[in-house]
Tab-separated table of N, CA and C in Angstrom:
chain	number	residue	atom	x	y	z
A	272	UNK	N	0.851	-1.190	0.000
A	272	UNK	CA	0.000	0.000	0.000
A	272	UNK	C	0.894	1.250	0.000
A	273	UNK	N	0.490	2.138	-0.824
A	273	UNK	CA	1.065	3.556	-0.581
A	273	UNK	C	0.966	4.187	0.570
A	274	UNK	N	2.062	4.889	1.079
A	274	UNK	CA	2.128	6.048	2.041
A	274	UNK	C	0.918	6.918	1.654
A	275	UNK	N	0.105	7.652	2.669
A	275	UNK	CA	-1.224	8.238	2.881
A	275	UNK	C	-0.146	9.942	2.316
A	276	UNK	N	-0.225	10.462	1.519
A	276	UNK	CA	0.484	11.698	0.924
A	276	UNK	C	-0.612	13.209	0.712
A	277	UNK	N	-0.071	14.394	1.354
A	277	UNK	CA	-0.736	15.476	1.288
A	277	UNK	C	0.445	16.790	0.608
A	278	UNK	N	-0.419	17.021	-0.395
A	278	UNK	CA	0.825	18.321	-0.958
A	278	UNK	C	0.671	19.609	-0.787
A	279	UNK	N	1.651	20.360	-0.440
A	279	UNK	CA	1.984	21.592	0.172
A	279	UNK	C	2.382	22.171	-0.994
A	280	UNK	N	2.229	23.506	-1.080
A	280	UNK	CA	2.877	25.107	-2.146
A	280	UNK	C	3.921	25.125	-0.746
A	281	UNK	N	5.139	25.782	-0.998
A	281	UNK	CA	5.959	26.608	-0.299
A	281	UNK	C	5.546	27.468	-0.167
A	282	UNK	N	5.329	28.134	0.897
A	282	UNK	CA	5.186	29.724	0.819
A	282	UNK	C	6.250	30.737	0.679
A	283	UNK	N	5.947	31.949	0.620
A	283	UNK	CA	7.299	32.696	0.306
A	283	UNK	C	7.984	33.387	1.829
A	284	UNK	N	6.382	33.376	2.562
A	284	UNK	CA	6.674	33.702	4.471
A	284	UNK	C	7.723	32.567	5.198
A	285	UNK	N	7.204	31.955	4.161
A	285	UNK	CA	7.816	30.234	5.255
A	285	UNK	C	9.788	29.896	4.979
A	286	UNK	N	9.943	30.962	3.592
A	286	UNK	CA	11.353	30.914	3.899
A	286	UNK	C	12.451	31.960	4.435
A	287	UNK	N	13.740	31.480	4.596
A	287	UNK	CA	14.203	32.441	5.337
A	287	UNK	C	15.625	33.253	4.910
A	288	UNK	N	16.365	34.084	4.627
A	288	UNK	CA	16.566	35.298	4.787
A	288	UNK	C	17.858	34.664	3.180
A	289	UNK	N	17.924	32.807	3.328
A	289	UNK	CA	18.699	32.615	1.670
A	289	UNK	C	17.427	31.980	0.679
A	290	UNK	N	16.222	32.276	0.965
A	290	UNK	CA	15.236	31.700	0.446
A	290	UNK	C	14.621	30.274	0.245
A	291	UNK	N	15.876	30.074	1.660
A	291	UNK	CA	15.168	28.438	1.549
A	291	UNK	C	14.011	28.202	2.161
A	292	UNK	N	13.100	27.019	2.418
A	292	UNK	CA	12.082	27.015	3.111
A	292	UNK	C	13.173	26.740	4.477
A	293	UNK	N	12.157	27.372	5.494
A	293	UNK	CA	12.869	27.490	6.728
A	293	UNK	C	13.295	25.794	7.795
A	294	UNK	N	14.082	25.627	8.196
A	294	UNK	CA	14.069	24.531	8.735
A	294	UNK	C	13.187	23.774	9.485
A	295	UNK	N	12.611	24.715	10.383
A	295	UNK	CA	11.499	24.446	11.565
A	295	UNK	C	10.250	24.363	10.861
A	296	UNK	N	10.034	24.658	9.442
A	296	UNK	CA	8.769	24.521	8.674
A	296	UNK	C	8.613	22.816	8.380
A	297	UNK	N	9.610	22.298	7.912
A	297	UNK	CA	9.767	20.776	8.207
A	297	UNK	C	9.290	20.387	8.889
A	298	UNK	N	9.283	20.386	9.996
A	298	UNK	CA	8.308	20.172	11.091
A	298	UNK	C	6.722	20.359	10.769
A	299	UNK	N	6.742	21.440	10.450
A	299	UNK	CA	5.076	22.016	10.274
A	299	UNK	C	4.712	20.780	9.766
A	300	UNK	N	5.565	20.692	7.901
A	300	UNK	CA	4.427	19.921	6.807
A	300	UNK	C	4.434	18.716	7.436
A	301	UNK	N	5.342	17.995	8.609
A	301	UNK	CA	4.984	16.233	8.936
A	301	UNK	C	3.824	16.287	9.571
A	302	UNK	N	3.935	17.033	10.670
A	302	UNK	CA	2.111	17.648	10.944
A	302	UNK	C	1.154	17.447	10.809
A	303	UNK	N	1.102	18.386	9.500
A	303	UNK	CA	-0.035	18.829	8.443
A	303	UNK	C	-0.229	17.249	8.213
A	304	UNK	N	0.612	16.452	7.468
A	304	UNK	CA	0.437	15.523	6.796
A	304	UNK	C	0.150	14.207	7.806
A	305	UNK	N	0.146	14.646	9.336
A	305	UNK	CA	-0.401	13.293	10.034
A	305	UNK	C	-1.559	13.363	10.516
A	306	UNK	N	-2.172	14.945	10.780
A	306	UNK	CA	-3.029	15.287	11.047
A	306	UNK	C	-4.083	15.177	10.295
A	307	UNK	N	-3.641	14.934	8.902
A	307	UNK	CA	-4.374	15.042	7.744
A	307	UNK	C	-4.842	13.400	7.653
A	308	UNK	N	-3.820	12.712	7.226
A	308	UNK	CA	-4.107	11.624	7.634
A	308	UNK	C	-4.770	10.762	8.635
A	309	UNK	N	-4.854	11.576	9.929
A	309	UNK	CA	-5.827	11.110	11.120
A	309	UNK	C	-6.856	11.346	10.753
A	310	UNK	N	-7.342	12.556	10.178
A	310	UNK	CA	-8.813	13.485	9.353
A	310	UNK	C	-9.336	12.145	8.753
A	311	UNK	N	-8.371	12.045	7.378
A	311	UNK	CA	-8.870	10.881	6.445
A	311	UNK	C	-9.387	9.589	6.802
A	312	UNK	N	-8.589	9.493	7.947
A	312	UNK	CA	-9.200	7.924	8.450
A	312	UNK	C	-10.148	8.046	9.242
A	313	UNK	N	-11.138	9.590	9.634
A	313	UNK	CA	-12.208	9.229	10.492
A	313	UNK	C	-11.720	9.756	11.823
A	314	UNK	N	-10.083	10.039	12.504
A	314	UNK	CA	-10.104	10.214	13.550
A	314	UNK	C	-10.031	11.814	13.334
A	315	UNK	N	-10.365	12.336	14.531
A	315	UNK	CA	-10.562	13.830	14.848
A	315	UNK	C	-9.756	14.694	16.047
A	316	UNK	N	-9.772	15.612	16.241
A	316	UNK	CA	-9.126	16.101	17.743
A	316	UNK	C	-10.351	15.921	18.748
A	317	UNK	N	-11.340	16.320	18.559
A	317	UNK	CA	-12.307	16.334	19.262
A	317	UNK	C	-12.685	14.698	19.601
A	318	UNK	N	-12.610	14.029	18.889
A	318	UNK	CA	-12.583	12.181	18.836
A	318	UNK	C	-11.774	11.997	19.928
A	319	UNK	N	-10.308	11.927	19.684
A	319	UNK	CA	-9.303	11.826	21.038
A	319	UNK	C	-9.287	12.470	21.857
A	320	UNK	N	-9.699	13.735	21.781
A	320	UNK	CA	-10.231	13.894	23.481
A	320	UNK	C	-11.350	13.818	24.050
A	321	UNK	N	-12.697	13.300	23.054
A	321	UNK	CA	-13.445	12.535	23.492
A	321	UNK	C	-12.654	11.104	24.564
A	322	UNK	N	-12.158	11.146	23.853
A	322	UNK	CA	-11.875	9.572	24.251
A	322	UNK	C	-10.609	9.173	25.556
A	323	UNK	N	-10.866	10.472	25.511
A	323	UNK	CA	-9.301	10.793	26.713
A	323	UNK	C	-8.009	10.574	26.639
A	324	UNK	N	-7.663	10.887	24.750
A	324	UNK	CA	-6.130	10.164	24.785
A	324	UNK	C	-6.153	11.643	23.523
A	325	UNK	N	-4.718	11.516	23.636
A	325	UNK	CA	-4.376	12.395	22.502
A	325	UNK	C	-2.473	11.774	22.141
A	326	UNK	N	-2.556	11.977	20.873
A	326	UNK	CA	-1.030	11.740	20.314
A	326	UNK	C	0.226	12.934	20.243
A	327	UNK	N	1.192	12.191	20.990
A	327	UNK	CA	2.569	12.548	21.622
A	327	UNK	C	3.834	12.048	21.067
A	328	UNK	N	4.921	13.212	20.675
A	328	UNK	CA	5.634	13.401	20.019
A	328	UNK	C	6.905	12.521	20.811
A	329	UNK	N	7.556	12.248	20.847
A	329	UNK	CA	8.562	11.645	21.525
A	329	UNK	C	10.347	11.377	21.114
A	330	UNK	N	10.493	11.738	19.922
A	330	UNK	CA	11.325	11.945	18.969
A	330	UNK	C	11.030	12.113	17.430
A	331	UNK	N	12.270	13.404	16.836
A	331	UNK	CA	11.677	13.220	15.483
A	331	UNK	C	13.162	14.274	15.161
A	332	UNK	N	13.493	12.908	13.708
A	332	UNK	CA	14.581	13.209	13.040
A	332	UNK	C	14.082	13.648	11.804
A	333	UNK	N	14.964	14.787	11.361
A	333	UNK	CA	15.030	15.396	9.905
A	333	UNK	C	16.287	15.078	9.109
A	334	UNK	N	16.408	14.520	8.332
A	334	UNK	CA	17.461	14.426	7.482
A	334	UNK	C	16.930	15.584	5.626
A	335	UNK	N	18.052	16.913	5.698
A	335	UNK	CA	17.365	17.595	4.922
A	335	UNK	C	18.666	16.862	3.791
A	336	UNK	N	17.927	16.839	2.449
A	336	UNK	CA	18.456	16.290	1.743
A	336	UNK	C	18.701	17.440	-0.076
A	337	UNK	N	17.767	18.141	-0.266
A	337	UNK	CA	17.606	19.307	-1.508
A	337	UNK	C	16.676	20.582	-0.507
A	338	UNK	N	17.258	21.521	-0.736
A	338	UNK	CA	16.567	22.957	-0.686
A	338	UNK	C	15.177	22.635	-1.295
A	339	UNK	N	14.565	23.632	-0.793
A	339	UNK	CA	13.065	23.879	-1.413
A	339	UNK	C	12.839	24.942	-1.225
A	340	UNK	N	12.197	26.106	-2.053
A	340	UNK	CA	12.500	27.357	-2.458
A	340	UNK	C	10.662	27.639	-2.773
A	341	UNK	N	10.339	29.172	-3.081
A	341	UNK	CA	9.088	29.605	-2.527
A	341	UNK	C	8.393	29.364	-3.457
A	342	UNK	N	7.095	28.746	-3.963
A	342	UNK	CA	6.662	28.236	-5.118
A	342	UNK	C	6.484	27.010	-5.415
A	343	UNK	N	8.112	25.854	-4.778
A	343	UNK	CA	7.827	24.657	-5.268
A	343	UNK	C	6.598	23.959	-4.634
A	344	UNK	N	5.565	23.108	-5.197
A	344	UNK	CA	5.037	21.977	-4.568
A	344	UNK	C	5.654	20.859	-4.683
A	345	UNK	N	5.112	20.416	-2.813
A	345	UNK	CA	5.753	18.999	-2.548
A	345	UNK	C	4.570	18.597	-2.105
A	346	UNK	N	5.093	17.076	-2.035
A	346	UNK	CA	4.097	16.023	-1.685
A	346	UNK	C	5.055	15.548	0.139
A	347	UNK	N	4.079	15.289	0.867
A	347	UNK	CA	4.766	14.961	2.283
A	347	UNK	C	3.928	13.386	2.551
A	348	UNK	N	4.406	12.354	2.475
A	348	UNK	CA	3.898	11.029	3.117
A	348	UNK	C	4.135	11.074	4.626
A	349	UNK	N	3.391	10.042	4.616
A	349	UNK	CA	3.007	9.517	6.194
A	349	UNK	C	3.001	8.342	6.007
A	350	UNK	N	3.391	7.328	6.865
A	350	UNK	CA	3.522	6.142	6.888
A	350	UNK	C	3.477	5.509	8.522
A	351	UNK	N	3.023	4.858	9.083
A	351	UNK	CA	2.947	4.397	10.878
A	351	UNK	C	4.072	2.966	10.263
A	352	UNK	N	4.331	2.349	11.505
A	352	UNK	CA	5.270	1.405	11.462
A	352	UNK	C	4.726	0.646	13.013
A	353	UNK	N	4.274	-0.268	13.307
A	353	UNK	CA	3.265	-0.687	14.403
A	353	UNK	C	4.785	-1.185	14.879
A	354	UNK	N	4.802	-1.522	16.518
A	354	UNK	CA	5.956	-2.551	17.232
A	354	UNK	C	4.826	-3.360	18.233
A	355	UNK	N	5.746	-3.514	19.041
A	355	UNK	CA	5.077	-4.519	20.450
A	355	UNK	C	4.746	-3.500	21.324
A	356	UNK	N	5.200	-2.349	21.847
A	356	UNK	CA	4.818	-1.375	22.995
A	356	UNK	C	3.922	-0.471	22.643
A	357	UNK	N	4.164	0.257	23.508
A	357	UNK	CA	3.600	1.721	23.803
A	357	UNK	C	3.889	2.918	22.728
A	358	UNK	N	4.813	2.045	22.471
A	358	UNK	CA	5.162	3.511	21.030
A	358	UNK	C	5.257	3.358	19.452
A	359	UNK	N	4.608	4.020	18.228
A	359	UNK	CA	5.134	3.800	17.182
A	359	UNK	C	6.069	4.064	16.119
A	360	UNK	N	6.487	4.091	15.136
A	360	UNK	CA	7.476	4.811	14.564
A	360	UNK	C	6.535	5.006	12.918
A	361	UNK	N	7.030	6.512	12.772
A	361	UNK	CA	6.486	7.385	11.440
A	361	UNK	C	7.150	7.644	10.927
A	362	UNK	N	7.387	7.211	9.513
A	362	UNK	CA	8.090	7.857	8.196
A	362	UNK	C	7.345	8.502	7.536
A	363	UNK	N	8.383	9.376	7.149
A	363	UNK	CA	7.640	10.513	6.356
A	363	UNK	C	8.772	11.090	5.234
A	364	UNK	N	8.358	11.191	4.165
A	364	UNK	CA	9.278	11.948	3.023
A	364	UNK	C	8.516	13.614	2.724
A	365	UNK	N	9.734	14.056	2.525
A	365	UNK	CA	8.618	15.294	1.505
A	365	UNK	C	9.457	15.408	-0.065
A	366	UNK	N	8.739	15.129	-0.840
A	366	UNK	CA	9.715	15.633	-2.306
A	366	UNK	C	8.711	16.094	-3.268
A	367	UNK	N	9.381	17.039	-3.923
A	367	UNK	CA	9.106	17.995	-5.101
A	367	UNK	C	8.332	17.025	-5.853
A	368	UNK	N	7.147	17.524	-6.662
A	368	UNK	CA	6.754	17.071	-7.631
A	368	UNK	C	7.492	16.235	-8.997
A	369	UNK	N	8.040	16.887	-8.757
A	369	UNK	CA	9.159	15.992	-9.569
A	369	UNK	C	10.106	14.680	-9.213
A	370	UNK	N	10.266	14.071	-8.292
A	370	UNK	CA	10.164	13.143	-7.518
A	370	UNK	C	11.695	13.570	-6.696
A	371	UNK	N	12.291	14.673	-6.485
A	371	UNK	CA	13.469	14.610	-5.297
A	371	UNK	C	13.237	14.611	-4.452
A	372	UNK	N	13.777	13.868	-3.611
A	372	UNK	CA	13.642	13.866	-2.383
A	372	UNK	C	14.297	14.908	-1.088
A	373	UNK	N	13.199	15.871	-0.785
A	373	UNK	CA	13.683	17.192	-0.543
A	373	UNK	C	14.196	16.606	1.352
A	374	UNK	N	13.558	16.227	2.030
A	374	UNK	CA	13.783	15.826	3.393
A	374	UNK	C	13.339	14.286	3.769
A	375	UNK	N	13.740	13.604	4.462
A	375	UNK	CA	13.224	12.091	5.338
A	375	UNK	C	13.054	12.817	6.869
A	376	UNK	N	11.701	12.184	6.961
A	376	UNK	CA	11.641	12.195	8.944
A	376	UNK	C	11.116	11.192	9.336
A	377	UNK	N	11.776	10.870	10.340
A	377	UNK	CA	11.480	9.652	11.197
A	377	UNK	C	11.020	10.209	12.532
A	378	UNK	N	10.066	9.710	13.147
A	378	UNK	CA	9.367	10.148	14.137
A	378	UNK	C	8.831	8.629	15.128
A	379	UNK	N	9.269	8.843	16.809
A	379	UNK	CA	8.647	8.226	17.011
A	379	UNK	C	7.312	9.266	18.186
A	380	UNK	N	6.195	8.200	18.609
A	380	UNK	CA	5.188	8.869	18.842
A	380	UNK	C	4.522	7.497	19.723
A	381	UNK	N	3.416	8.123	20.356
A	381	UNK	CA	2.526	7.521	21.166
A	381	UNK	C	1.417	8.112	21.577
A	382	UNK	N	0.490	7.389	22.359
A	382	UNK	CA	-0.847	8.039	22.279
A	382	UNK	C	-1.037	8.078	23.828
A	383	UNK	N	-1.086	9.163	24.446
A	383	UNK	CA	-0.865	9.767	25.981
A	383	UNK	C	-2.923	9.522	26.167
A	384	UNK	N	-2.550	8.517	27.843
A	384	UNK	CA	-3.467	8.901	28.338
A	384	UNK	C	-3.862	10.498	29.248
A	385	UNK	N	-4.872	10.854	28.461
A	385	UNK	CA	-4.946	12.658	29.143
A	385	UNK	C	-5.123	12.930	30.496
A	386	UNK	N	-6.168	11.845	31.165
A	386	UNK	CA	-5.807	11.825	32.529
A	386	UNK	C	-5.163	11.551	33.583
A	387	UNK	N	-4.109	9.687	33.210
A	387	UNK	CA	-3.304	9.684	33.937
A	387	UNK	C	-2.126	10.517	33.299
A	388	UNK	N	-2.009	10.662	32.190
A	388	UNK	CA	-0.541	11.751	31.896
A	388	UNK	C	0.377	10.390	31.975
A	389	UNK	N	-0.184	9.358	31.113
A	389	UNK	CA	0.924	8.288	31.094
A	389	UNK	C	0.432	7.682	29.348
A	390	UNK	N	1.875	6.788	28.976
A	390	UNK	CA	1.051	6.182	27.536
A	390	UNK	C	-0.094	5.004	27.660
A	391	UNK	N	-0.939	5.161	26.133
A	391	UNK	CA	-1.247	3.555	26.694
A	391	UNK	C	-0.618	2.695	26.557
A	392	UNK	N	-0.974	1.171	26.392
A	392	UNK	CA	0.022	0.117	26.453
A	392	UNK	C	-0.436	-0.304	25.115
A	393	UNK	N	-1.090	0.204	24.415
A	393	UNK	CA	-1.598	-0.449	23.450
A	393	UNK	C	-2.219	0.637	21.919
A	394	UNK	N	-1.352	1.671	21.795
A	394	UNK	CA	-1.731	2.443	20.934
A	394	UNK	C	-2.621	2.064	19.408
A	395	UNK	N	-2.141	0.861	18.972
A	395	UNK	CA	-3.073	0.178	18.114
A	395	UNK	C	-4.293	0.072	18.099
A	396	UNK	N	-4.467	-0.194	19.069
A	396	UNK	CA	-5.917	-0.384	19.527
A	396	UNK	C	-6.730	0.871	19.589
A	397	UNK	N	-6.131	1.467	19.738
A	397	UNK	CA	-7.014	3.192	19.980
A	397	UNK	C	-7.209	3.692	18.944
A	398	UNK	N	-6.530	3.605	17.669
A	398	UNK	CA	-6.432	3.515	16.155
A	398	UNK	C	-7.201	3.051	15.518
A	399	UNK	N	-7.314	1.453	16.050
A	399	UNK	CA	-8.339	0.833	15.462
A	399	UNK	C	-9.693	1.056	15.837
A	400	UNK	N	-9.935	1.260	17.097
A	400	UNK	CA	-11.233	1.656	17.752
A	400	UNK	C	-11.836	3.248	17.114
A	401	UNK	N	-11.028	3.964	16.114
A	401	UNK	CA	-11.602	5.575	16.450
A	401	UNK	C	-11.443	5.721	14.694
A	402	UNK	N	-10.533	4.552	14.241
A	402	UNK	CA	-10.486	5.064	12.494
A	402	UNK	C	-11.564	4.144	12.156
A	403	UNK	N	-12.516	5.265	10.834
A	403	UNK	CA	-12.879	4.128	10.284
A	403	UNK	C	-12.574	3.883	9.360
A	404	UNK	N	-11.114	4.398	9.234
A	404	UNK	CA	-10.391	3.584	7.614
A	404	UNK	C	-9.037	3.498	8.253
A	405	UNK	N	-8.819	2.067	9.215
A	405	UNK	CA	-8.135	1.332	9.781
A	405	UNK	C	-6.682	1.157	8.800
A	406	UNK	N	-6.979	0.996	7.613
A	406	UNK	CA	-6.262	0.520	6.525
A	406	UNK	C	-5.055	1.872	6.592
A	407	UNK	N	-5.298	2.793	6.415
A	407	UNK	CA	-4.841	4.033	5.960
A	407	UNK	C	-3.381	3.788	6.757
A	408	UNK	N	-3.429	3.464	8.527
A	408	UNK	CA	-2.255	2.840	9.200
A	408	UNK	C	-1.744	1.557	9.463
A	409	UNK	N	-2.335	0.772	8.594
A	409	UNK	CA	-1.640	-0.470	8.280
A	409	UNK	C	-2.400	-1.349	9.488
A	410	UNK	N	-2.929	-0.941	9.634
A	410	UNK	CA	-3.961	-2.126	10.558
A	410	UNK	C	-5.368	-2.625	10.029
């Protein structure tokens, strides 16, 4: 199955003072593009905190690989990677329409219970219980 993919314009605000897109914007589009992907599958913000859990950042690597400059569109994937615990791991590319590969991020993440302020033990499950397009994260 394909990575779940959302495409971004550069903006011209978003770069910085040699016209690249700014570093910390990297960040933004993995975001955009997991958030988006939670959308698509049915889950919501208001859903997870219905539900008393919300998703937590826990590490996240950028490897920048080509500049991206104000104008270009990129495409940003999302991809989950399930394990045995409490936590999962997210790949994510962003590249130019043209297929370079402008950045890789690897992210890991988990899904915080909101009231005890601890993870669950079973983030899958909370995924599966709240998407109703299960598929989208490989479950």
């Amino acid at each position: 199955m394909e990575p779940f993919s959302v495409r971004v314009t550069v903006r011209g605000y978003e770069t910085d003072t040699q016209g690249h897109l700014n570093q910390a914007v990297y960040l933004n589009y993995a975001e955009h593009a997991r958030w988006s992907m939670l959308q698509a599958a049915g889950i919501s913000q208001a859903g997870l905190v219905g539900q008393g859990v919300g998703p937590v950042a826990l590490e996240t690597t950028i490897s920048f690989r080509r500049e991206l400059l104000a104008g270009d569109e990129v495409d940003v994937t999302c991809a989950f990677e399930w394990g045995e615990g409490k936590t999962f791991r997210i790949r994510q590319e962003i590249r130019k329409t043209d297929g370079t590969l402008a950045a890789e991020i690897t992210a890991v993440g988990g899904i915080m219970n909101l009231t005890e302020r601890k993870l669950v033990a079973d983030p899958r499950a909370v995924f599966k219980e709240l998407a109703a397009d299960p598929d989208l994260f490989g479950l």
